[in-house]
Coordinates of C-alpha atoms and ligand atoms in Angstrom, one line a residue:
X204 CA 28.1 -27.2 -47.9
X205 CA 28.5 -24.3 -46.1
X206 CA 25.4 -22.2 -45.1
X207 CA 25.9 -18.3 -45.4
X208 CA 24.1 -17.7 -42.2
X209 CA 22.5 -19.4 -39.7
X210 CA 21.1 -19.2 -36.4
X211 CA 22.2 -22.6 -34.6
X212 CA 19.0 -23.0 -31.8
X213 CA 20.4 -25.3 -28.6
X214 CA 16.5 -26.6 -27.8
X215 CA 18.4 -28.4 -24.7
X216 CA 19.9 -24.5 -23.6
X217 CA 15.1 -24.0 -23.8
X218 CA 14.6 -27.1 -21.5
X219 CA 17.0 -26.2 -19.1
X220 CA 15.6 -23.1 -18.7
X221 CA 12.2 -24.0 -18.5
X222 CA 13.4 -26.4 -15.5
X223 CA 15.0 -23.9 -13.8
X224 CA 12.2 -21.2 -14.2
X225 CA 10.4 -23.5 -12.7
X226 CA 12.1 -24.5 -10.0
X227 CA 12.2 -21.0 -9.9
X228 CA 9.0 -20.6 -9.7
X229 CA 8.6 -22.8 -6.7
X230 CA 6.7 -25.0 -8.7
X231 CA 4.0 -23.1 -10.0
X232 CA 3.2 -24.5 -13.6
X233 CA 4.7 -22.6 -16.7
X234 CA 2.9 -21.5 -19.9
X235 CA 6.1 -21.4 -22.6
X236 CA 5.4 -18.1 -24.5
X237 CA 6.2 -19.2 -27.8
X238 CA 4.7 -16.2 -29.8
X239 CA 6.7 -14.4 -32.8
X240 CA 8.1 -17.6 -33.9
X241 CA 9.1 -18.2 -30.7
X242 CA 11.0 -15.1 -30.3
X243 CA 12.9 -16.2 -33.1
X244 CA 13.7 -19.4 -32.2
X245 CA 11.2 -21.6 -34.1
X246 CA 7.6 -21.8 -32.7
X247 CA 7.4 -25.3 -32.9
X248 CA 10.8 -26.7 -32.0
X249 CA 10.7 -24.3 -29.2
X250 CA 7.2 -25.0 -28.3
X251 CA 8.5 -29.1 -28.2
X252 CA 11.4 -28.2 -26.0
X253 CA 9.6 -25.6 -23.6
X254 CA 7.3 -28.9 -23.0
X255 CA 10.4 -31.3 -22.7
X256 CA 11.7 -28.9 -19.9
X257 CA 8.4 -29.4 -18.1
X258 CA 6.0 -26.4 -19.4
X259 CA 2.5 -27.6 -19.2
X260 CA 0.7 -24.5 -21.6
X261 CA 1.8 -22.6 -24.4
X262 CA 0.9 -18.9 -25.1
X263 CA 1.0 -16.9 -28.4
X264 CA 0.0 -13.4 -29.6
X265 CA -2.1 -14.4 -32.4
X266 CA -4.8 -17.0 -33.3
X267 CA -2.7 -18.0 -36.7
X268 CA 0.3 -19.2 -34.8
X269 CA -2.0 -21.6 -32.3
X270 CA -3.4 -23.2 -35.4
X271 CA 0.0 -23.6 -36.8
X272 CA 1.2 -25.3 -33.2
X273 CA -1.8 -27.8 -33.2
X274 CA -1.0 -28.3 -36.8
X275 CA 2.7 -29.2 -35.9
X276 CA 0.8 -31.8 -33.7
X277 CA 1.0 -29.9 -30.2
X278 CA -1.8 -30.7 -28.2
X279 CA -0.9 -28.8 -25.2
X280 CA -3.2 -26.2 -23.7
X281 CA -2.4 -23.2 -25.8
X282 CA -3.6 -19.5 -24.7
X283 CA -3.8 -16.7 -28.0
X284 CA -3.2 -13.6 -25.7
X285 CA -4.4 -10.7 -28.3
X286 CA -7.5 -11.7 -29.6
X287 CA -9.1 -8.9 -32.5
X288 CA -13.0 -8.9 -34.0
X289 CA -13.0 -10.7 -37.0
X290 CA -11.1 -13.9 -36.7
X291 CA -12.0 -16.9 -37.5
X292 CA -13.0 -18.2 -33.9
X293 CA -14.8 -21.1 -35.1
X294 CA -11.6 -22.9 -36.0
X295 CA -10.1 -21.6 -32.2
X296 CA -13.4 -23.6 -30.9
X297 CA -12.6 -26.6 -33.3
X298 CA -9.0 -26.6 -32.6
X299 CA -9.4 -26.7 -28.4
X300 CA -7.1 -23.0 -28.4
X301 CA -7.9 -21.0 -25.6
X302 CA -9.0 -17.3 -26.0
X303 CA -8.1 -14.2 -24.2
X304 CA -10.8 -11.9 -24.1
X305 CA -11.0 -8.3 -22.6
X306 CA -14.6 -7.1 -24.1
X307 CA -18.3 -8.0 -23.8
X308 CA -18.1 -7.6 -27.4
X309 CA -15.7 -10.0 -28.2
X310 CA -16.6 -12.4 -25.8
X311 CA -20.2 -12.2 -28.1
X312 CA -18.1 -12.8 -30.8
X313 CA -16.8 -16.0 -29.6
X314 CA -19.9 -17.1 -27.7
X315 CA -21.3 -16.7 -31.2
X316 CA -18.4 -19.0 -33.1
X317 CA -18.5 -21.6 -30.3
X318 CA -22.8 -21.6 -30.6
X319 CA -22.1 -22.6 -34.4
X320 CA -19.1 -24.9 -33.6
X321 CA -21.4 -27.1 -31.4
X322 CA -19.6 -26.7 -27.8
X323 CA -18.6 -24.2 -25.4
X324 CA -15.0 -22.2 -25.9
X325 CA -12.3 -21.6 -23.1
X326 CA -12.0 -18.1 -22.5
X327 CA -9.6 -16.4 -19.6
X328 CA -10.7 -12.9 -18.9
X329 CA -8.2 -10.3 -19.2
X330 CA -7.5 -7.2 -16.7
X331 CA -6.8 -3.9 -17.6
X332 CA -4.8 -3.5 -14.0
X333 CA -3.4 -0.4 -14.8
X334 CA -1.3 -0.8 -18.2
X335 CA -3.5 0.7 -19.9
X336 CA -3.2 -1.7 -23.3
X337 CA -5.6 -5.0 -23.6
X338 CA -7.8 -5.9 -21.0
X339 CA -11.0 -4.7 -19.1
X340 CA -10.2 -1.5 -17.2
X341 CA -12.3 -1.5 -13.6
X342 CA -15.1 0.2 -15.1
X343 CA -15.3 -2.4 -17.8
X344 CA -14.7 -5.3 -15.8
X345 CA -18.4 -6.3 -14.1
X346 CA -19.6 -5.9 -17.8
X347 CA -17.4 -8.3 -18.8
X348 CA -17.3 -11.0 -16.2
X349 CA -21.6 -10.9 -16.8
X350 CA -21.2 -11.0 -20.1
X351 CA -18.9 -14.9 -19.3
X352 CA -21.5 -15.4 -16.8
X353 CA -24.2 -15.6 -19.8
X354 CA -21.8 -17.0 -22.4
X355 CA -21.4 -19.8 -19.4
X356 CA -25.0 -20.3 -19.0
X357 CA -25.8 -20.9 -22.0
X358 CA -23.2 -23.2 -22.6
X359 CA -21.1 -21.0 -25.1
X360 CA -18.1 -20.4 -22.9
X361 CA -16.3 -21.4 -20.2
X362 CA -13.9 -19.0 -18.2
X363 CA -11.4 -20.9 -18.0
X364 CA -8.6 -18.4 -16.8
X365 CA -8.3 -14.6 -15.6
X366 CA -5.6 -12.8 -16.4
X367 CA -3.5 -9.8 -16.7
X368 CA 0.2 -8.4 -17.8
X369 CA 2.3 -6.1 -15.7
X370 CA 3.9 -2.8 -16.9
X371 CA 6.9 -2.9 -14.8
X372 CA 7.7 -6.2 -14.1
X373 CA 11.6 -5.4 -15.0
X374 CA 11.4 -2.6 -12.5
X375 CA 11.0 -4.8 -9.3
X376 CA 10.8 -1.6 -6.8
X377 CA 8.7 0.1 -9.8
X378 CA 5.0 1.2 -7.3
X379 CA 2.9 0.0 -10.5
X380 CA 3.8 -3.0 -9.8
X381 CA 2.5 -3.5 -6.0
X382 CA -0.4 -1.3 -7.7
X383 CA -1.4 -3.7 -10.4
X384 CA -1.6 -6.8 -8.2
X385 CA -4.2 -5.1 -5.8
X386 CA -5.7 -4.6 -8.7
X387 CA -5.6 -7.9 -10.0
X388 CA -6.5 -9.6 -6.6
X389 CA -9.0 -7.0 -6.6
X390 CA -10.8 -8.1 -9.8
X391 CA -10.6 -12.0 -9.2
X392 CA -12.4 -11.3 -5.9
X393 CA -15.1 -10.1 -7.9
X394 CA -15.1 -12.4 -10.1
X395 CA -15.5 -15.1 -7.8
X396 CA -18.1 -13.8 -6.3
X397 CA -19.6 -13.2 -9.0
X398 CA -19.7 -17.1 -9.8
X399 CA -16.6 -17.5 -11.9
X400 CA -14.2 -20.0 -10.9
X401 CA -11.1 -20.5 -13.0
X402 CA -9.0 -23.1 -13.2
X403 CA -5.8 -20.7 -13.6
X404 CA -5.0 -17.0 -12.7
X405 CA -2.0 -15.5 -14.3
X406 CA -0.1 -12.4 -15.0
X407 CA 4.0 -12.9 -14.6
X408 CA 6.5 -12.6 -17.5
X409 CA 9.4 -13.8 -16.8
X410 CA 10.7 -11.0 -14.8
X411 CA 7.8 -11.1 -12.5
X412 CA 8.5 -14.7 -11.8
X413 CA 12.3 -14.3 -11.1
X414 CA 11.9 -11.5 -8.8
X415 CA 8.0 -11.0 -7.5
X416 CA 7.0 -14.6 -5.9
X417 CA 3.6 -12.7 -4.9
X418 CA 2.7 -12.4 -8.9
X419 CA 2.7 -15.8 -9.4
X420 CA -0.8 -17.5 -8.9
X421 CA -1.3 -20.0 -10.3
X422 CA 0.4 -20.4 -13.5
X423 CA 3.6 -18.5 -14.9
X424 CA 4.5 -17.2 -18.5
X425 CA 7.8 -16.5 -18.7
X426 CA 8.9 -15.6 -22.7
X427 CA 12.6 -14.4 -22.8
X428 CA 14.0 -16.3 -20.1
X429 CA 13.1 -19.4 -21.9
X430 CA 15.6 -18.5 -24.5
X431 CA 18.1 -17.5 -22.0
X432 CA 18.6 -14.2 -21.8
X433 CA 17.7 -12.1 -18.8
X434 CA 15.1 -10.0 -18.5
X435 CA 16.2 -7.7 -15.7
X436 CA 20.3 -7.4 -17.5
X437 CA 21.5 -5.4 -14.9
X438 CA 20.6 -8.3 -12.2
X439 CA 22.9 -10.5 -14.0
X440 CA 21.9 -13.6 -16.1
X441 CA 19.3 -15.8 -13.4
X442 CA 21.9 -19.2 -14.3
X443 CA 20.2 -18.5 -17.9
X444 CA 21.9 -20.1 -21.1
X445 CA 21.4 -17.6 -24.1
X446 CA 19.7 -20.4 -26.7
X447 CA 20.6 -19.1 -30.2
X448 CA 23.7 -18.2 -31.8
X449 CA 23.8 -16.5 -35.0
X450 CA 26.9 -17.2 -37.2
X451 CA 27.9 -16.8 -40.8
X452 CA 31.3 -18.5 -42.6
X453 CA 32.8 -15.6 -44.3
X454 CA 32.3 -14.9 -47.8
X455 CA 35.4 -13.0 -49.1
X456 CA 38.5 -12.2 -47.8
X457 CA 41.0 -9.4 -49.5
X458 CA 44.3 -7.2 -48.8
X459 CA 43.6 -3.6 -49.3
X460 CA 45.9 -0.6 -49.3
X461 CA 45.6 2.1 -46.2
X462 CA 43.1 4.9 -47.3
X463 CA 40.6 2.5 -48.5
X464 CA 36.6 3.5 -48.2
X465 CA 34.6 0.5 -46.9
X466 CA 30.8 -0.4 -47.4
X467 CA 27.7 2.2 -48.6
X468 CA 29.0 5.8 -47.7
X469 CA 32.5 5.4 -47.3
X470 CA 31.7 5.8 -43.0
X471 CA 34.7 3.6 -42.2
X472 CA 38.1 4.1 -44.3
X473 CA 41.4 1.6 -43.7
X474 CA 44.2 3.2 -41.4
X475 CA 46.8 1.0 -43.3
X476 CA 47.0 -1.7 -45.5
X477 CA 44.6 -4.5 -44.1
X478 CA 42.8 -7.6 -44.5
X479 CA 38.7 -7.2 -45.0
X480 CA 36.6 -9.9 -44.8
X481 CA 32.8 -9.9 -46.2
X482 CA 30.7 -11.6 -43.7
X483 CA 27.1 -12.5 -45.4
X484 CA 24.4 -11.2 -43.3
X485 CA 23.0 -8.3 -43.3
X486 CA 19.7 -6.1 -42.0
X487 CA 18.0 -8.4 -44.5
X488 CA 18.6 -11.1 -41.9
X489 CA 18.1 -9.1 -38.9
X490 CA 21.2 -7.7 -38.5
X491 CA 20.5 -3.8 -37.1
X492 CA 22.0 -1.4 -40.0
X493 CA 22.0 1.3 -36.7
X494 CA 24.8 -1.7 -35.7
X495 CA 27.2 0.0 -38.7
X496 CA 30.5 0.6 -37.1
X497 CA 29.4 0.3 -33.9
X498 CA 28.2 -4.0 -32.6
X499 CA 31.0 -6.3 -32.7
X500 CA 31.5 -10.2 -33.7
X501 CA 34.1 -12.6 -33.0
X502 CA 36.3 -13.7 -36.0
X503 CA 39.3 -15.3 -35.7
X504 CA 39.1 -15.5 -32.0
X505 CA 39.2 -11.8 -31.4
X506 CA 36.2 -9.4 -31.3
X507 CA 35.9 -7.5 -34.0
X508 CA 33.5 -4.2 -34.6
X509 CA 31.9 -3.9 -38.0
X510 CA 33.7 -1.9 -40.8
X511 CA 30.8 0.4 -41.9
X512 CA 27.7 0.0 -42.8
X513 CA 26.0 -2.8 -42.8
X514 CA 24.3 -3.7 -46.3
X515 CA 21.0 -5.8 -46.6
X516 CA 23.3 -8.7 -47.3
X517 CA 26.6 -8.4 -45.8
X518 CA 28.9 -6.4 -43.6
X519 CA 32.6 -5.9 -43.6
X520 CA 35.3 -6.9 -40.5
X521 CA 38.7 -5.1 -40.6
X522 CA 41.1 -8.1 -39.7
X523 CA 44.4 -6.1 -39.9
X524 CA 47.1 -9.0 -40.0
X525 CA 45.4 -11.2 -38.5
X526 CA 44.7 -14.3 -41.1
X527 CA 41.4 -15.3 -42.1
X528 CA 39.9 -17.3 -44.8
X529 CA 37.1 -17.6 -47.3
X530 CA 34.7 -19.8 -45.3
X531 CA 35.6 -19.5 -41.6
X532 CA 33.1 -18.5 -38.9
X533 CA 32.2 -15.3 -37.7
X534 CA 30.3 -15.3 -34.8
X535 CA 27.6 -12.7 -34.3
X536 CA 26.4 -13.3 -30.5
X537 CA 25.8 -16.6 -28.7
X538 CA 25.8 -17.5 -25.2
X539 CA 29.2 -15.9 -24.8
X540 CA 31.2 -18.7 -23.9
X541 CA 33.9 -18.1 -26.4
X542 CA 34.4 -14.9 -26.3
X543 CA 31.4 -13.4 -28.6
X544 CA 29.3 -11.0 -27.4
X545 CA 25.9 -12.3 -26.4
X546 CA 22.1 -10.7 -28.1
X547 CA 22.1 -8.8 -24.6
X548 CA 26.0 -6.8 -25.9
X549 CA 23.9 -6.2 -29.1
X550 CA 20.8 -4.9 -27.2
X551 CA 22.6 -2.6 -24.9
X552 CA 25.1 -1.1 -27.7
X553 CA 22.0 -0.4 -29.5
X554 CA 20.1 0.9 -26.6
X555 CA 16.9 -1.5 -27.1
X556 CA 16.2 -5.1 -25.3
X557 CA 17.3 -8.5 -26.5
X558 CA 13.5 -9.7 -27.1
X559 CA 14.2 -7.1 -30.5
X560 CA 18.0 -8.8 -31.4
X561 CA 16.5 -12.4 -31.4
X562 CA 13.0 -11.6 -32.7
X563 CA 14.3 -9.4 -35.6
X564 CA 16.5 -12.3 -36.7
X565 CA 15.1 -12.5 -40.4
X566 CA 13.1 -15.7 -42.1
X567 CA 15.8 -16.0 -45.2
X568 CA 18.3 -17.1 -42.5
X569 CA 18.0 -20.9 -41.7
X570 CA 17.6 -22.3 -38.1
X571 CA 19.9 -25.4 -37.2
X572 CA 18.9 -27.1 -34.2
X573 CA 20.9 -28.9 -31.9
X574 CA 20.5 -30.5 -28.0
X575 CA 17.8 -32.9 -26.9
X576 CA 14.8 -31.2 -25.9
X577 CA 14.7 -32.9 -22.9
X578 CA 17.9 -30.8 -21.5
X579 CA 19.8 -33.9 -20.9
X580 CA 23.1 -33.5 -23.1
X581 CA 23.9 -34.6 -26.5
X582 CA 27.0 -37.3 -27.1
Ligands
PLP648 C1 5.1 -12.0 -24.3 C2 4.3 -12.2 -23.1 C3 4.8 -12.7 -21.9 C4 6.3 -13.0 -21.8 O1 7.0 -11.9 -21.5 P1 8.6 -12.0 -21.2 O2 8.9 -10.6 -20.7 O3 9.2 -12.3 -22.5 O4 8.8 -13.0 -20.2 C5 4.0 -12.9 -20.9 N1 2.6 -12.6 -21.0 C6 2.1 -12.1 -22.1 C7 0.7 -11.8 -22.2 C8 2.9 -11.9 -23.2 O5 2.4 -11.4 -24.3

């Protein structure tokens, strides 16, 4: 059987990375950031091969996809970064999930859960150090580290981690970056002082790894260099292997006359009698529709751009004479090594960043893995 579309994930391409960010790294332990389905990926395949590669923690955006990694049977430390009033923190206590809190009030909230669930939760504070999104600002920040002092004595919390994010981090010679770290060394002083003592202190993506050794600390999360692709393009690919390669075996394949309109709107019309071929996937798998007669695929061993627009289901090549049949592959992007054009060519015809390429990829399209997830080869 032949599947329509399907994004073939190479978990080994994940381990490999992992080992080399860390290596990278110069050691420094690496929390996998596994959020948003692992940016596409598959959380928990990804989550297994991030681990293989010799990640110790795992870090998603929301408390629902740290339930669904311990109830894939990870038992990892595993960090929810964006933390909101109203969930249910009990199970986060019951579950052993760390928490990521950046107010007094929500560290209540989960002082509260963890006081009904019998023992104390692991919080890492979070530092406002000049983004200007989640965390404690400087004004809020003594507030907040009294407010874990509290939880702590009383047996409610533990502050297990401080932490923050950098605004810049793929703008190496960017000031806000030098900025933020004082800022960051700035509020782990005081909260040291103060009597917190964390086991880990934490605030580089994976550009911040790769090309600011000072951000490091204590513990790395590097997201998109994981699944190979770069986060600083224009400094080349870090030795990275892109991990997923979207495909699709083409659907139809007919001879039309010069003259002829092609997909929704007529935007692309044949310049002489040609062969089309229907490739199934469309923006309803994740494929842009701003991509219409503009991103290119490989078909037949030549790139090809997309005839017109792209339909929720399907797009259109123009093969001229070049044969084709019903069922071959068309290769979307992958890690380039035969000639397709990789999620960074998508990003950068489209003007936007490979994290949106790969995440966007839709849930109707299947994921196929392949590669030990140890990063040693397959036979
Ligand atoms: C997503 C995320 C990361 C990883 O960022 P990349 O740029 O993909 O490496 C790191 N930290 C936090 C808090 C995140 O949400």
């Amino acid at each position: 059987m032949t599947i329509p579309a399907r994004a073939l994930i190479d978990l080994g391409a994940i381990s490999a990375n992992v080992a080399l960010l860390r290596e990278r790294a110069g050691g420094v332990p690496a929390m996998a950031m596994v959020k948003a389905d692992g940016y596409g990926h598959g959380i928990a395949e990804v989550a297994r091969a991030a681990l293989a590669g010799g990640a110790t923690w795992l870090g998603v955006a929301r408390l629902a996809e740290a339930l669904h990694l311990r109830e894939a049977g990870l038992t990892a430390p595993i960090l929810v970064c964006l933390c909101g009033p109203g969930e249910p923190y009990d199970r986060a206590v019951a579950a052993d999930v760390d928490l990521a809190a950046g107010s007094a009030g929500l560290l209540a909230e989960i002082a509260a859960a963890a006081d009904r669930a019998g023992r104390p939760a692991r919080v890492h504070l979070k530092a406002d150090t000049g983004m200007s999104r989640g965390g404690a600002g400087p004004s809020d920040w003594p507030s907040l580290v009294d407010a874990a002092l509290a939880g702590q004595a009383a047996g409610r919390l533990r502050a297990v981690g401080l932490m923050s994010h950098l605004a810049c981090a793929d703008e190496p010679d960017h000031p806000a970056n030098a900025a933020q770290l004082r800022a960051f060394a700035e509020a782990a002083d005081y909260a040291e002082k103060a009597g917190i003592h964390p086991e880990v202190r934490h605030l580089a993506n994976s550009a911040a790894l790769l090309t600011i050794p000072a951000a490091r600390y204590d513990l790395v999360r590097p997201g998109i260099a994981m699944y190979g692709l770069s986060p600083l393009p224009e400094r080349g690919a870090f030795g990275l292997r892109p991990a997923m390669t979207l495909s699709a075996a083409v659907a139809l394949v007919k001879r039309v006359p010069a003259g002829s309109g092609v997909s929704y709107g007529m935007t692309y019309t044949t310049g002489r009698e040609t062969t089309l071929a229907v490739v199934p996937a469309g923006y309803g798998d994740g494929v842009p529709r701003h991509g219409s007669n503009l991103l290119e695929v490989l078909a037949g061993g030549r790139r090809r751009r997309i005839a017109g627009r792209v339909c929720m289901d399907q797009f259109v090549i123009d093969l001229g004479d070049d044969p084709i049949a019903a069922g071959d592959e068309v290769v979307l992007f992958g890690p380039g090594d035969r000639g397709e054009p990789t999620a960074q060519d998508w990003a950068g015809a489209l003007g936007t960043i490979s994290y949106e390429i790969v995440t966007r990829i839709g849930a109707r399209v299947p994921r196929v893995y392949e590669g030990r997830p140890d990063g040693r080869a397959t036979s």
